[in-house]
Coordinates of C-alpha atoms and ligand atoms in Angstrom, one line a residue:
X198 CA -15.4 -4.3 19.8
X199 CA -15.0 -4.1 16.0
X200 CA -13.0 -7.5 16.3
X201 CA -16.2 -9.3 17.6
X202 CA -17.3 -8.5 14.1
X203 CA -15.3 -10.5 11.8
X204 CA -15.7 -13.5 10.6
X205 CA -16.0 -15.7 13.0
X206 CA -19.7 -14.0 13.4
X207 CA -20.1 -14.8 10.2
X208 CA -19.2 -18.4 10.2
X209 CA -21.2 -19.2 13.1
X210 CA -24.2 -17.9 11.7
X211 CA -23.6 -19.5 8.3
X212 CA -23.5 -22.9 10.0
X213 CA -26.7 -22.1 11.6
X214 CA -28.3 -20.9 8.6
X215 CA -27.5 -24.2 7.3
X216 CA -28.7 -26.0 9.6
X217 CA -32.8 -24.6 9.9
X218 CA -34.8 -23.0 7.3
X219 CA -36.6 -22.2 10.0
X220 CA -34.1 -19.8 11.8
X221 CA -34.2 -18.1 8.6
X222 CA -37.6 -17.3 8.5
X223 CA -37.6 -15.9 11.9
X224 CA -34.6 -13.5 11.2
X225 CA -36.7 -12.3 8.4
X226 CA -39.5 -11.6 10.4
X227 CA -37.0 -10.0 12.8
X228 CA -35.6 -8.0 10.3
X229 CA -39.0 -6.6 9.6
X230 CA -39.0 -4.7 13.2
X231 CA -35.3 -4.0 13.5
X232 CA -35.0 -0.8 12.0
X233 CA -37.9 0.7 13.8
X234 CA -36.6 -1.3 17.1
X235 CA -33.3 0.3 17.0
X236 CA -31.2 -2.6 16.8
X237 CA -29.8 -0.9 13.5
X238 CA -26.3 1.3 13.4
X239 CA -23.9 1.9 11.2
X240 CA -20.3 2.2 11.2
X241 CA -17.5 3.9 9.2
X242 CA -14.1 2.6 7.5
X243 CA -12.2 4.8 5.8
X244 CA -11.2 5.0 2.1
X245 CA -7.7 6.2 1.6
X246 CA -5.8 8.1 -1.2
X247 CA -2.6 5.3 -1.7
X248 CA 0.2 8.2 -2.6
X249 CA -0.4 10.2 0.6
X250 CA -2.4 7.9 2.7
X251 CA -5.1 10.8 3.6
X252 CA -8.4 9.7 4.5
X253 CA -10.7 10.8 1.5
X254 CA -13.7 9.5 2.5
X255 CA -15.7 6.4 4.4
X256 CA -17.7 3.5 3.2
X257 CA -21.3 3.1 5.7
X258 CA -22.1 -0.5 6.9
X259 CA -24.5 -1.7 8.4
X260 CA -24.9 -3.5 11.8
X261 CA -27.9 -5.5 13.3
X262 CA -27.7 -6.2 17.2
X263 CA -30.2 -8.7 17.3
X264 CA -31.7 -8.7 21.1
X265 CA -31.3 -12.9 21.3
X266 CA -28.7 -13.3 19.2
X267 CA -26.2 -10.9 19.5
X268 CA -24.4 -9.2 16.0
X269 CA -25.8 -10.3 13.0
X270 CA -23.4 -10.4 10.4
X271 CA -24.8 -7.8 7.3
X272 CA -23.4 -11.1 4.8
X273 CA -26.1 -13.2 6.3
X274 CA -29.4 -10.6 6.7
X275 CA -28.7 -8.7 3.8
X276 CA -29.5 -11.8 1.5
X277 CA -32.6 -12.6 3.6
X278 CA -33.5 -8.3 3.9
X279 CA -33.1 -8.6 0.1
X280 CA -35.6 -11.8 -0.5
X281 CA -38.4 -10.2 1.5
X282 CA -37.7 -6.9 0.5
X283 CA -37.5 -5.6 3.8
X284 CA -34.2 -4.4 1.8
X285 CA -36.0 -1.2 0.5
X286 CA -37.0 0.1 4.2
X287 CA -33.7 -0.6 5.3
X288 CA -31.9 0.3 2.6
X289 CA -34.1 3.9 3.0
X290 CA -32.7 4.0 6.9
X291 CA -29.0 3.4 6.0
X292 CA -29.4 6.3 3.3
X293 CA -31.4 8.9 5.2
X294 CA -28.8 7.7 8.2
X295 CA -25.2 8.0 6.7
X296 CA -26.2 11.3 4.8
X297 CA -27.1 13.3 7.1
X298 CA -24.3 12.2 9.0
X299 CA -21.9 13.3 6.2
X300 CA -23.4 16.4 5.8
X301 CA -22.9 17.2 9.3
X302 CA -19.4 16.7 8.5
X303 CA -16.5 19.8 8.3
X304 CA -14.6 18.4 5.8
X305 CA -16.3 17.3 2.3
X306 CA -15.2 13.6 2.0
X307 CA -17.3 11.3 0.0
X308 CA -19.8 9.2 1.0
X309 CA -20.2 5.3 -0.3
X310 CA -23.1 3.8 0.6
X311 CA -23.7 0.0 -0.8
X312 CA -26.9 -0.5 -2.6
X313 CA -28.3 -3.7 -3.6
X314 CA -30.6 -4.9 -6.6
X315 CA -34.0 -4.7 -5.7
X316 CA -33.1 -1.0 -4.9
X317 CA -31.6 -0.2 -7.9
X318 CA -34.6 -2.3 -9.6
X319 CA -37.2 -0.3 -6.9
X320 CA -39.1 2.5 -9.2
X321 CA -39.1 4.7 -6.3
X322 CA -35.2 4.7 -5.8
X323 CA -33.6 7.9 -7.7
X324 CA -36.8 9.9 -6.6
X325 CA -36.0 8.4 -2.8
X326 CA -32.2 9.5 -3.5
X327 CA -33.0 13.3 -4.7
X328 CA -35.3 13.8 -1.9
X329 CA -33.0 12.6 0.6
X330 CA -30.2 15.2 -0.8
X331 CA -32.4 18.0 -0.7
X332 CA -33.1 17.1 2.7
X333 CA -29.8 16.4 4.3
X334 CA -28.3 19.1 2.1
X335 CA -25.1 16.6 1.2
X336 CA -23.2 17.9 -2.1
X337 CA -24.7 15.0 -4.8
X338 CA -20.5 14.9 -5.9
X339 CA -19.4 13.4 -2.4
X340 CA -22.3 10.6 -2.5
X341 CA -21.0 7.3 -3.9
X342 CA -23.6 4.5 -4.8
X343 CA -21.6 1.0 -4.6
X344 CA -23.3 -1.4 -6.6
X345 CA -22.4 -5.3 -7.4
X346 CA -22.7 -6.7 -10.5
X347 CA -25.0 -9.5 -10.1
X348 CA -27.1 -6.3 -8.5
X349 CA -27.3 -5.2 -12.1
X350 CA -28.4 -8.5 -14.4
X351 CA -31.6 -9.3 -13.2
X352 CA -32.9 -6.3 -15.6
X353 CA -29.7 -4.7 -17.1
X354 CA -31.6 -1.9 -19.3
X355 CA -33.6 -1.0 -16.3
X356 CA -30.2 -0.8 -14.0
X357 CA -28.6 0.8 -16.6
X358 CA -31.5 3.3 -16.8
X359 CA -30.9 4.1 -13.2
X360 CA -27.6 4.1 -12.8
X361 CA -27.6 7.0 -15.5
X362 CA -30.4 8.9 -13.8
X363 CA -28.5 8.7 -10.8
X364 CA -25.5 10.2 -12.7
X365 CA -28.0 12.8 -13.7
X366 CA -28.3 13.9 -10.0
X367 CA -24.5 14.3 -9.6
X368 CA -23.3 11.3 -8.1
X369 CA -20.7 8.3 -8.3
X370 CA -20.7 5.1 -9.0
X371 CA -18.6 2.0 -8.1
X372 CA -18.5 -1.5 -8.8
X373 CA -18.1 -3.5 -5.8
X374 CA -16.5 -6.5 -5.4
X375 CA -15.0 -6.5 -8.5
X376 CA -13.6 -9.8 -10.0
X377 CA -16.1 -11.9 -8.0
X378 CA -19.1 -11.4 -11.0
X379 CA -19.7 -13.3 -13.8
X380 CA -19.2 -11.2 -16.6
X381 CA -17.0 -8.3 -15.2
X382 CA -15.5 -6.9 -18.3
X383 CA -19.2 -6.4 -20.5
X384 CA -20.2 -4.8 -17.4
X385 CA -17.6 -2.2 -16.9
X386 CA -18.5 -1.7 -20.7
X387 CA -22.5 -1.4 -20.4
X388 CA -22.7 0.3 -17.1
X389 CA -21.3 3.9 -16.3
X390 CA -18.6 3.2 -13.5
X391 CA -16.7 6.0 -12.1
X392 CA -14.9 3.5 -9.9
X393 CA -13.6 -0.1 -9.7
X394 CA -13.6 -1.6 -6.4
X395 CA -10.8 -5.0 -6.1
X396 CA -12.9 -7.6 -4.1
X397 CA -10.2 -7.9 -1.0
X398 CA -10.3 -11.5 -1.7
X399 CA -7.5 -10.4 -4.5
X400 CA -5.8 -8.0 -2.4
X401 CA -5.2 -10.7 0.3
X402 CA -1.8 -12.2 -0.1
X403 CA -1.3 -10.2 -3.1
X404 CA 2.6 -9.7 -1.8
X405 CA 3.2 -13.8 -1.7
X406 CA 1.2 -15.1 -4.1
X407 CA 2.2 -14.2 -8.3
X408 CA -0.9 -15.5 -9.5
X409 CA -3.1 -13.2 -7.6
X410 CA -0.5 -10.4 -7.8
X411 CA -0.9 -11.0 -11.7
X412 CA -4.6 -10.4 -11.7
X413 CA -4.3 -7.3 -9.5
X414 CA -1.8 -5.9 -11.9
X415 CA -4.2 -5.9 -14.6
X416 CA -7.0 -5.1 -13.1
X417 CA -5.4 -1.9 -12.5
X418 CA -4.0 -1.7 -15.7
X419 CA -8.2 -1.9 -16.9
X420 CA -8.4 0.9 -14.7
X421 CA -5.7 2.9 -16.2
X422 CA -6.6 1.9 -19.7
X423 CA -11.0 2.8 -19.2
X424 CA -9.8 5.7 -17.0
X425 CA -11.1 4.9 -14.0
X426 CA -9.5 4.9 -10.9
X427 CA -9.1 1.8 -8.7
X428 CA -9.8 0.9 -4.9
X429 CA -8.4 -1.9 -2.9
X430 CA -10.5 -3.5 -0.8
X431 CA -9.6 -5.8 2.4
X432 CA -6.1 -4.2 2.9
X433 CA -4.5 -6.0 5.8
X434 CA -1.1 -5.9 5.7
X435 CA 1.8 -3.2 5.4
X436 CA 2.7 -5.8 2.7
X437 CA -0.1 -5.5 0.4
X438 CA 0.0 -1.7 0.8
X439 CA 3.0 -1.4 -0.8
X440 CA 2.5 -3.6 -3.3
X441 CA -0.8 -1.4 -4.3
X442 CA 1.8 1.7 -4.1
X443 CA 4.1 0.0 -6.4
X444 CA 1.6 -0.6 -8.7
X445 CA 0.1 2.9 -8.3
X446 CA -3.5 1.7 -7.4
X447 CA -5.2 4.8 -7.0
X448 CA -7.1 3.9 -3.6
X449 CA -7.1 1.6 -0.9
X450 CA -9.5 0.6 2.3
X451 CA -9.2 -2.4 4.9
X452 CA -8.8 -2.7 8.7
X453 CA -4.7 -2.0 8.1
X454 CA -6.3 1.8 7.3
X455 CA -9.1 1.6 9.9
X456 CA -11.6 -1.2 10.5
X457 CA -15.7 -0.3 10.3
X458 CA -16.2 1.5 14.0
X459 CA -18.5 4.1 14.9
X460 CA -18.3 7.6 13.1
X461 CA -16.9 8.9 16.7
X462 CA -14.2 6.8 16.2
X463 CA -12.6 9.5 13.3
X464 CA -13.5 12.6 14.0
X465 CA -10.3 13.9 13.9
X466 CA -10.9 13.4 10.3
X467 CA -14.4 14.4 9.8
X468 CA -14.1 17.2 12.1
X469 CA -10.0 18.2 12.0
X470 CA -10.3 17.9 15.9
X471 CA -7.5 15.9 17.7
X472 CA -9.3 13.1 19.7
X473 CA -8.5 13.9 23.6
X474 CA -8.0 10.4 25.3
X475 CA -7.4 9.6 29.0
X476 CA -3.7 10.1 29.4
X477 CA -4.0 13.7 28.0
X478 CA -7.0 14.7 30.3
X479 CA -5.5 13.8 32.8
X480 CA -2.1 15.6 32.5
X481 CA -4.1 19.0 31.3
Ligands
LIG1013 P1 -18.7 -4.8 0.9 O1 -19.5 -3.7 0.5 O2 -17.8 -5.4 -0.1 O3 -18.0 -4.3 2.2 C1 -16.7 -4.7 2.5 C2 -16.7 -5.8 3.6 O4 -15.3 -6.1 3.9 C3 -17.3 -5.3 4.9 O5 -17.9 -6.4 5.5 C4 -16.0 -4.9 5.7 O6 -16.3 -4.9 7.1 C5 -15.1 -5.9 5.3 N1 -13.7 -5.5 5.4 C6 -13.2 -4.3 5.3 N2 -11.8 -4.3 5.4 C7 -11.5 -5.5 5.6 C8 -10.2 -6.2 5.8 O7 -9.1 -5.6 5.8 N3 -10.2 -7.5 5.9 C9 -11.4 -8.3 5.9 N4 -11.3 -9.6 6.1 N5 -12.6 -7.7 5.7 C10 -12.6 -6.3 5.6 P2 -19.3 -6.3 6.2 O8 -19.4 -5.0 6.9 O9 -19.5 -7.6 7.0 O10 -20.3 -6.3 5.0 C11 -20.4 -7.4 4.1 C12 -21.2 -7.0 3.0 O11 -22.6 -6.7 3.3 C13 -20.8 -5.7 2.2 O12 -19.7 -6.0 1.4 C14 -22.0 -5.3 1.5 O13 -22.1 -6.1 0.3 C15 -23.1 -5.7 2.4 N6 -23.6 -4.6 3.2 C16 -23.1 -4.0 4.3 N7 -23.8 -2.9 4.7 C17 -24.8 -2.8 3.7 C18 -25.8 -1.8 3.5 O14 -26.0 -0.8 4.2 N8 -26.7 -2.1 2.4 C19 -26.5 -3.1 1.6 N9 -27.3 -3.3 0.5 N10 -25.5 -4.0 1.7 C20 -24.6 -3.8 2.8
LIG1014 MG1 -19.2 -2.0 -0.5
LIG1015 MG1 -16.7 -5.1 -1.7
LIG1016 MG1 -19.2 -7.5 -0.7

Protein backbone atom coordinates (compact mmCIF):
# COMPACT_ATOMS: atom_id res chain seq x y z
CA UNK A 1 0.00 0.00 0.00
CA UNK A 2 2.62 2.61 1.01
CA UNK A 3 4.14 1.94 -2.54
CA UNK A 4 0.90 3.28 -4.34
CA UNK A 5 2.14 6.50 -2.70
CA UNK A 6 5.22 7.47 -4.35
CA UNK A 7 5.79 9.23 -6.96
CA UNK A 8 4.23 8.11 -9.59
CA UNK A 9 0.93 9.69 -7.62
CA UNK A 10 2.65 12.53 -7.72
CA UNK A 11 3.55 12.85 -11.31
CA UNK A 12 0.23 11.95 -12.48
CA UNK A 13 -1.40 14.57 -10.59
CA UNK A 14 1.18 17.18 -11.53
CA UNK A 15 0.43 16.62 -15.23
CA UNK A 16 -3.16 17.10 -14.45
CA UNK A 17 -2.65 20.07 -12.51
CA UNK A 18 -1.03 21.38 -15.50
CA UNK A 19 -3.34 20.71 -17.60
CA UNK A 20 -6.73 22.64 -15.89
CA UNK A 21 -6.81 25.48 -13.64
CA UNK A 22 -10.01 24.28 -13.23
CA UNK A 23 -9.21 20.91 -11.57
CA UNK A 24 -7.47 23.00 -9.16
CA UNK A 25 -10.12 25.00 -8.08
CA UNK A 26 -12.26 21.99 -7.43
CA UNK A 27 -9.52 20.21 -5.17
CA UNK A 28 -9.55 23.39 -3.26
CA UNK A 29 -13.04 23.35 -2.71
CA UNK A 30 -12.66 19.65 -1.93
CA UNK A 31 -10.05 20.27 0.37
CA UNK A 32 -12.42 22.53 2.25
CA UNK A 33 -14.65 19.36 3.31
CA UNK A 34 -11.99 16.68 3.63
CA UNK A 35 -11.04 16.98 7.01
CA UNK A 36 -14.47 17.01 8.39
CA UNK A 37 -15.38 14.12 5.62
CA UNK A 38 -12.78 11.84 6.90
CA UNK A 39 -10.86 11.43 3.82
CA UNK A 40 -7.81 12.74 6.03
CA UNK A 41 -5.05 10.24 7.90
CA UNK A 42 -1.91 10.28 8.70
CA UNK A 43 0.93 8.06 8.63
CA UNK A 44 4.30 7.50 10.42
CA UNK A 45 8.10 7.03 9.22
CA UNK A 46 10.55 6.71 11.53
CA UNK A 47 13.58 8.97 12.37
CA UNK A 48 16.55 6.94 13.31
CA UNK A 49 19.68 7.47 15.53
CA UNK A 50 22.69 6.65 12.64
CA UNK A 51 25.32 4.98 15.32
CA UNK A 52 22.78 2.43 16.68
CA UNK A 53 20.04 2.53 14.24
CA UNK A 54 17.19 2.83 17.09
CA UNK A 55 14.14 4.36 16.16
CA UNK A 56 14.03 7.83 18.14
CA UNK A 57 11.13 9.15 16.96
CA UNK A 58 8.49 9.55 13.73
CA UNK A 59 7.81 12.30 11.33
CA UNK A 60 3.51 12.68 10.76
CA UNK A 61 2.31 13.04 7.09
CA UNK A 62 -0.48 13.62 5.86
CA UNK A 63 -2.74 11.61 3.37
CA UNK A 64 -5.90 12.75 1.45
CA UNK A 65 -8.11 9.82 -0.07
CA UNK A 66 -10.06 11.84 -2.26
CA UNK A 67 -13.53 9.79 -2.92
CA UNK A 68 -13.12 10.36 -7.05
CA UNK A 69 -9.71 10.49 -7.31
CA UNK A 70 -8.02 8.22 -5.25
CA UNK A 71 -4.62 9.39 -3.07
CA UNK A 72 -3.83 12.86 -3.38
CA UNK A 73 -0.31 13.39 -3.13
CA UNK A 74 0.29 15.98 0.17
CA UNK A 75 3.09 17.85 -2.61
CA UNK A 76 0.20 18.80 -4.73
CA UNK A 77 -2.80 19.87 -1.92
CA UNK A 78 -0.64 21.25 0.41
CA UNK A 79 0.28 24.15 -2.07
CA UNK A 80 -3.45 24.62 -2.92
CA UNK A 81 -4.55 23.98 1.26
CA UNK A 82 -1.83 26.72 1.73
CA UNK A 83 -3.28 29.40 -0.97
CA UNK A 84 -6.83 29.14 0.36
CA UNK A 85 -5.86 28.79 3.75
CA UNK A 86 -7.82 25.84 4.26
CA UNK A 87 -4.01 25.10 5.55
CA UNK A 88 -4.84 26.48 9.10
CA UNK A 89 -7.86 23.95 9.74
CA UNK A 90 -5.89 21.24 8.46
CA UNK A 91 -2.88 22.07 9.74
CA UNK A 92 -5.09 22.27 13.34
CA UNK A 93 -6.27 18.41 12.55
CA UNK A 94 -2.88 17.01 11.76
CA UNK A 95 -1.66 18.72 15.18
CA UNK A 96 -4.56 17.86 17.47
CA UNK A 97 -4.18 14.19 15.49
CA UNK A 98 -0.45 13.16 15.73
CA UNK A 99 -0.32 14.45 19.39
CA UNK A 100 -2.55 12.77 21.00
CA UNK A 101 -1.36 9.82 19.26
CA UNK A 102 2.13 10.33 20.69
CA UNK A 103 1.04 10.86 23.93
CA UNK A 104 -0.67 7.66 23.87
CA UNK A 105 2.59 6.34 23.25
CA UNK A 106 4.86 4.03 26.01
CA UNK A 107 7.96 5.05 24.99
CA UNK A 108 8.80 9.08 24.85
CA UNK A 109 10.00 9.43 21.13
CA UNK A 110 9.67 12.77 19.53
CA UNK A 111 7.18 14.01 17.59
CA UNK A 112 7.87 16.07 14.06
CA UNK A 113 5.08 17.53 12.74
CA UNK A 114 5.69 19.80 9.40
CA UNK A 115 4.26 23.23 9.62
CA UNK A 116 3.95 25.59 6.80
CA UNK A 117 3.95 29.48 6.46
CA UNK A 118 0.70 30.83 6.83
CA UNK A 119 0.81 28.81 10.12
CA UNK A 120 3.75 30.08 11.45
CA UNK A 121 2.52 33.66 10.05
CA UNK A 122 -1.28 32.69 11.68
CA UNK A 123 -1.54 34.97 15.02
CA UNK A 124 -3.47 32.20 16.63
CA UNK A 125 -0.66 29.46 16.15
CA UNK A 126 1.61 29.30 19.49
CA UNK A 127 -1.69 29.86 21.44
CA UNK A 128 -3.27 26.88 19.16
CA UNK A 129 0.11 24.77 20.02
CA UNK A 130 0.01 25.39 24.00
CA UNK A 131 -3.57 24.52 24.17
CA UNK A 132 -3.18 21.44 22.25
CA UNK A 133 -0.27 20.32 24.78
CA UNK A 134 -2.18 20.83 27.69
CA UNK A 135 -4.78 18.92 26.23
CA UNK A 136 -3.08 15.88 24.86
CA UNK A 137 -0.64 16.05 27.75
CA UNK A 138 2.53 15.40 25.19
CA UNK A 139 5.93 16.48 27.02
CA UNK A 140 6.56 20.12 24.89
CA UNK A 141 10.57 18.36 24.64
CA UNK A 142 9.39 15.45 22.31
CA UNK A 143 7.33 17.85 19.89
CA UNK A 144 9.38 18.89 16.86
CA UNK A 145 7.96 21.79 14.57
CA UNK A 146 9.63 21.26 10.88
CA UNK A 147 9.61 24.30 9.19
CA UNK A 148 11.04 25.29 5.42
CA UNK A 149 12.74 28.16 4.74
CA UNK A 150 10.77 29.88 2.22
CA UNK A 151 7.98 29.19 5.16
CA UNK A 152 9.93 31.84 7.02
CA UNK A 153 10.64 34.98 4.38
CA UNK A 154 7.43 36.10 3.71
CA UNK A 155 7.74 38.12 7.21
CA UNK A 156 11.07 36.91 8.82
CA UNK A 157 10.78 39.17 12.15
CA UNK A 158 7.29 37.87 12.56
CA UNK A 159 8.61 34.05 11.97
CA UNK A 160 11.37 34.63 13.91
CA UNK A 161 9.00 35.99 16.71
CA UNK A 162 7.28 32.65 16.68
CA UNK A 163 9.66 30.47 16.25
CA UNK A 164 11.10 31.80 19.67
CA UNK A 165 7.82 31.81 21.38
CA UNK A 166 7.52 28.33 20.36
CA UNK A 167 10.95 27.73 21.93
CA UNK A 168 9.45 29.33 24.93
CA UNK A 169 6.95 26.49 25.29
CA UNK A 170 9.64 23.77 25.22
CA UNK A 171 9.83 22.62 21.89
CA UNK A 172 12.15 21.88 18.69
CA UNK A 173 12.78 23.16 15.75
CA UNK A 174 14.06 21.85 12.33
CA UNK A 175 14.79 23.12 9.09
CA UNK A 176 13.35 21.02 6.48
CA UNK A 177 14.57 20.48 3.31
CA UNK A 178 17.62 21.97 3.79
CA UNK A 179 19.80 23.01 0.72
CA UNK A 180 16.66 23.48 -1.50
CA UNK A 181 16.16 27.43 -0.07
CA UNK A 182 17.42 30.34 -1.27
CA UNK A 183 19.37 31.71 1.30
CA UNK A 184 20.19 28.71 3.66
CA UNK A 185 23.14 29.79 5.53
CA UNK A 186 21.61 33.64 6.81
CA UNK A 187 18.78 31.53 7.87
CA UNK A 188 20.46 28.98 9.95
CA UNK A 189 21.99 32.30 11.38
CA UNK A 190 18.56 34.40 11.95
CA UNK A 191 16.36 31.58 13.00
CA UNK A 192 16.85 29.35 16.19
CA UNK A 193 17.26 25.73 14.66
CA UNK A 194 17.77 22.89 16.89
CA UNK A 195 18.04 20.68 13.81
CA UNK A 196 19.17 20.58 10.12
CA UNK A 197 17.15 18.34 7.97
CA UNK A 198 19.39 17.26 4.33
CA UNK A 199 16.67 17.52 1.64
CA UNK A 200 16.91 13.62 0.39
CA UNK A 201 17.43 15.04 -2.92
CA UNK A 202 21.33 15.25 -1.60
CA UNK A 203 21.28 12.04 0.15
CA UNK A 204 20.26 10.26 -3.14
CA UNK A 205 23.26 8.85 -4.85
CA UNK A 206 25.35 10.41 -2.23
CA UNK A 207 27.69 6.96 -2.49
CA UNK A 208 28.23 7.40 -6.50
CA UNK A 209 28.20 10.82 -7.08
CA UNK A 210 31.51 13.12 -5.44
CA UNK A 211 29.86 16.25 -6.13
CA UNK A 212 26.87 15.62 -4.11
CA UNK A 213 28.89 13.58 -1.55
CA UNK A 214 30.99 16.92 -1.31
CA UNK A 215 27.96 19.02 -0.30
CA UNK A 216 26.69 16.43 2.15
CA UNK A 217 30.10 16.43 3.77
CA UNK A 218 29.80 20.02 4.57
CA UNK A 219 26.64 20.36 5.35
CA UNK A 220 27.40 18.24 8.13
CA UNK A 221 30.43 19.80 8.88
CA UNK A 222 27.86 23.18 9.34
CA UNK A 223 26.22 21.09 11.63
CA UNK A 224 29.18 20.08 13.66
CA UNK A 225 30.67 23.58 13.48
CA UNK A 226 26.82 25.64 14.65
CA UNK A 227 26.23 22.62 16.90
CA UNK A 228 23.43 21.28 15.72
CA UNK A 229 22.81 17.91 14.90
CA UNK A 230 21.90 16.63 11.37
CA UNK A 231 19.15 14.37 9.72
CA UNK A 232 19.16 12.67 6.40
CA UNK A 233 16.38 12.65 4.68
CA UNK A 234 15.23 10.14 1.67
CA UNK A 235 17.65 7.31 2.73
CA UNK A 236 17.17 4.56 0.21
CA UNK A 237 19.92 2.58 0.06
CA UNK A 238 22.27 0.44 2.42
CA UNK A 239 24.74 2.52 0.42
CA UNK A 240 23.90 5.89 1.47
CA UNK A 241 23.60 4.72 5.03
CA UNK A 242 26.97 4.04 5.34
CA UNK A 243 28.15 6.79 3.84
CA UNK A 244 26.07 8.99 6.52
CA UNK A 245 27.77 6.59 9.15
CA UNK A 246 31.10 7.38 7.84
CA UNK A 247 30.60 10.79 7.94
CA UNK A 248 28.93 10.58 11.36
CA UNK A 249 25.63 12.29 10.42
CA UNK A 250 23.88 12.29 13.52
CA UNK A 251 20.37 11.10 12.11
CA UNK A 252 18.78 9.52 9.25
CA UNK A 253 15.01 8.75 7.93
CA UNK A 254 13.83 7.28 4.45
CA UNK A 255 11.87 4.19 3.24
CA UNK A 256 15.44 2.05 3.66
CA UNK A 257 14.51 2.71 7.72
CA UNK A 258 10.70 2.44 7.26
CA UNK A 259 8.44 4.13 4.61
CA UNK A 260 5.30 6.49 5.94
CA UNK A 261 2.56 3.56 6.94
CA UNK A 262 0.04 3.75 9.55
CA UNK A 263 1.16 4.22 13.32
CA UNK A 264 -0.04 0.29 13.70
CA UNK A 265 2.52 -0.50 11.47
CA UNK A 266 5.46 0.19 14.58
CA UNK A 267 4.16 -0.53 17.46
CA UNK A 268 6.70 -2.69 18.51
CA UNK A 269 8.44 0.56 18.84
CA UNK A 270 5.93 2.83 20.21
CA UNK A 271 4.60 0.27 22.44
CA UNK A 272 7.83 -2.31 23.03
CA UNK A 273 5.30 -5.09 21.97
CA UNK A 274 6.49 -7.77 19.32
CA UNK A 275 3.96 -7.56 16.36
CA UNK A 276 2.19 -11.13 16.28
CA UNK A 277 1.76 -12.06 12.49
CA UNK A 278 -0.02 -15.02 10.82
CA UNK A 279 2.69 -17.62 10.93
CA UNK A 280 3.10 -17.23 14.67
CA UNK A 281 -0.71 -17.39 15.52
CA UNK A 282 -1.04 -20.02 13.92
CA UNK A 283 1.80 -22.19 15.43
CA UNK A 284 0.75 -20.91 19.18
P1 LIG B 1 8.87 16.61 3.83
O1 LIG B 1 8.41 17.16 5.12
O2 LIG B 1 10.23 16.96 3.39
O3 LIG B 1 8.66 15.05 3.95
C1 LIG B 1 9.51 14.10 3.37
C2 LIG B 1 8.89 13.51 2.11
O4 LIG B 1 9.79 12.55 1.58
C3 LIG B 1 7.59 12.76 2.37
O5 LIG B 1 6.79 12.92 1.21
C4 LIG B 1 8.05 11.32 2.49
O6 LIG B 1 7.04 10.39 2.21
C5 LIG B 1 9.14 11.29 1.46
N1 LIG B 1 10.16 10.27 1.71
C6 LIG B 1 10.55 9.76 2.90
N2 LIG B 1 11.53 8.87 2.74
C7 LIG B 1 11.78 8.80 1.41
C8 LIG B 1 12.71 8.03 0.61
O7 LIG B 1 13.51 7.24 1.12
N3 LIG B 1 12.68 8.25 -0.72
C9 LIG B 1 11.79 9.13 -1.30
N4 LIG B 1 11.82 9.25 -2.61
N5 LIG B 1 10.93 9.87 -0.57
C10 LIG B 1 10.92 9.70 0.76
P2 LIG B 1 5.23 13.20 1.30
O8 LIG B 1 4.65 12.40 2.43
O9 LIG B 1 4.66 13.00 -0.06
O10 LIG B 1 5.15 14.71 1.70
C11 LIG B 1 5.65 15.70 0.84
C12 LIG B 1 5.70 17.02 1.54
O11 LIG B 1 4.39 17.49 1.87
C13 LIG B 1 6.47 17.00 2.85
O12 LIG B 1 7.86 17.06 2.64
C14 LIG B 1 5.91 18.23 3.53
O13 LIG B 1 6.58 19.38 3.07
C15 LIG B 1 4.47 18.25 3.03
N6 LIG B 1 3.60 17.70 4.07
C16 LIG B 1 3.28 16.41 4.37
N7 LIG B 1 2.44 16.33 5.42
C17 LIG B 1 2.24 17.62 5.83
C18 LIG B 1 1.47 18.23 6.89
O14 LIG B 1 0.83 17.56 7.72
N8 LIG B 1 1.49 19.59 6.96
C19 LIG B 1 2.20 20.36 6.08
N9 LIG B 1 2.16 21.69 6.24
N10 LIG B 1 2.94 19.82 5.11
C20 LIG B 1 2.96 18.48 4.97
MG1 LIG C 1 9.20 17.34 6.92
MG1 LIG D 1 12.00 17.45 3.87
MG1 LIG E 1 9.57 18.73 1.55
Amino acid sequence: RAKSEGRGTYRFFEARMGMEVRDRRLLEHDLRHAVARGEMHLVYQPQTDVGSGAVTGFEVLLRWKHPERGLVSPAVFIPIAEESDAILQIGEWVLREACREAASWHKPLSLAVNVSAVQIHSPHFVGLLHEVLLQTGLAPGRLEVEVTETALIRDPNRALLTLRQLKGLGLRIAMDDFGTGYSSLSNLRSFPFDKIKIDGSFVRAVDSNEQTAAIVRSVLGLGRGLGLPVLAEGVETEAELSFLTAEHCHAAQGYLMGRPSPIEAFSQHTHGEVAIDEATRKRA
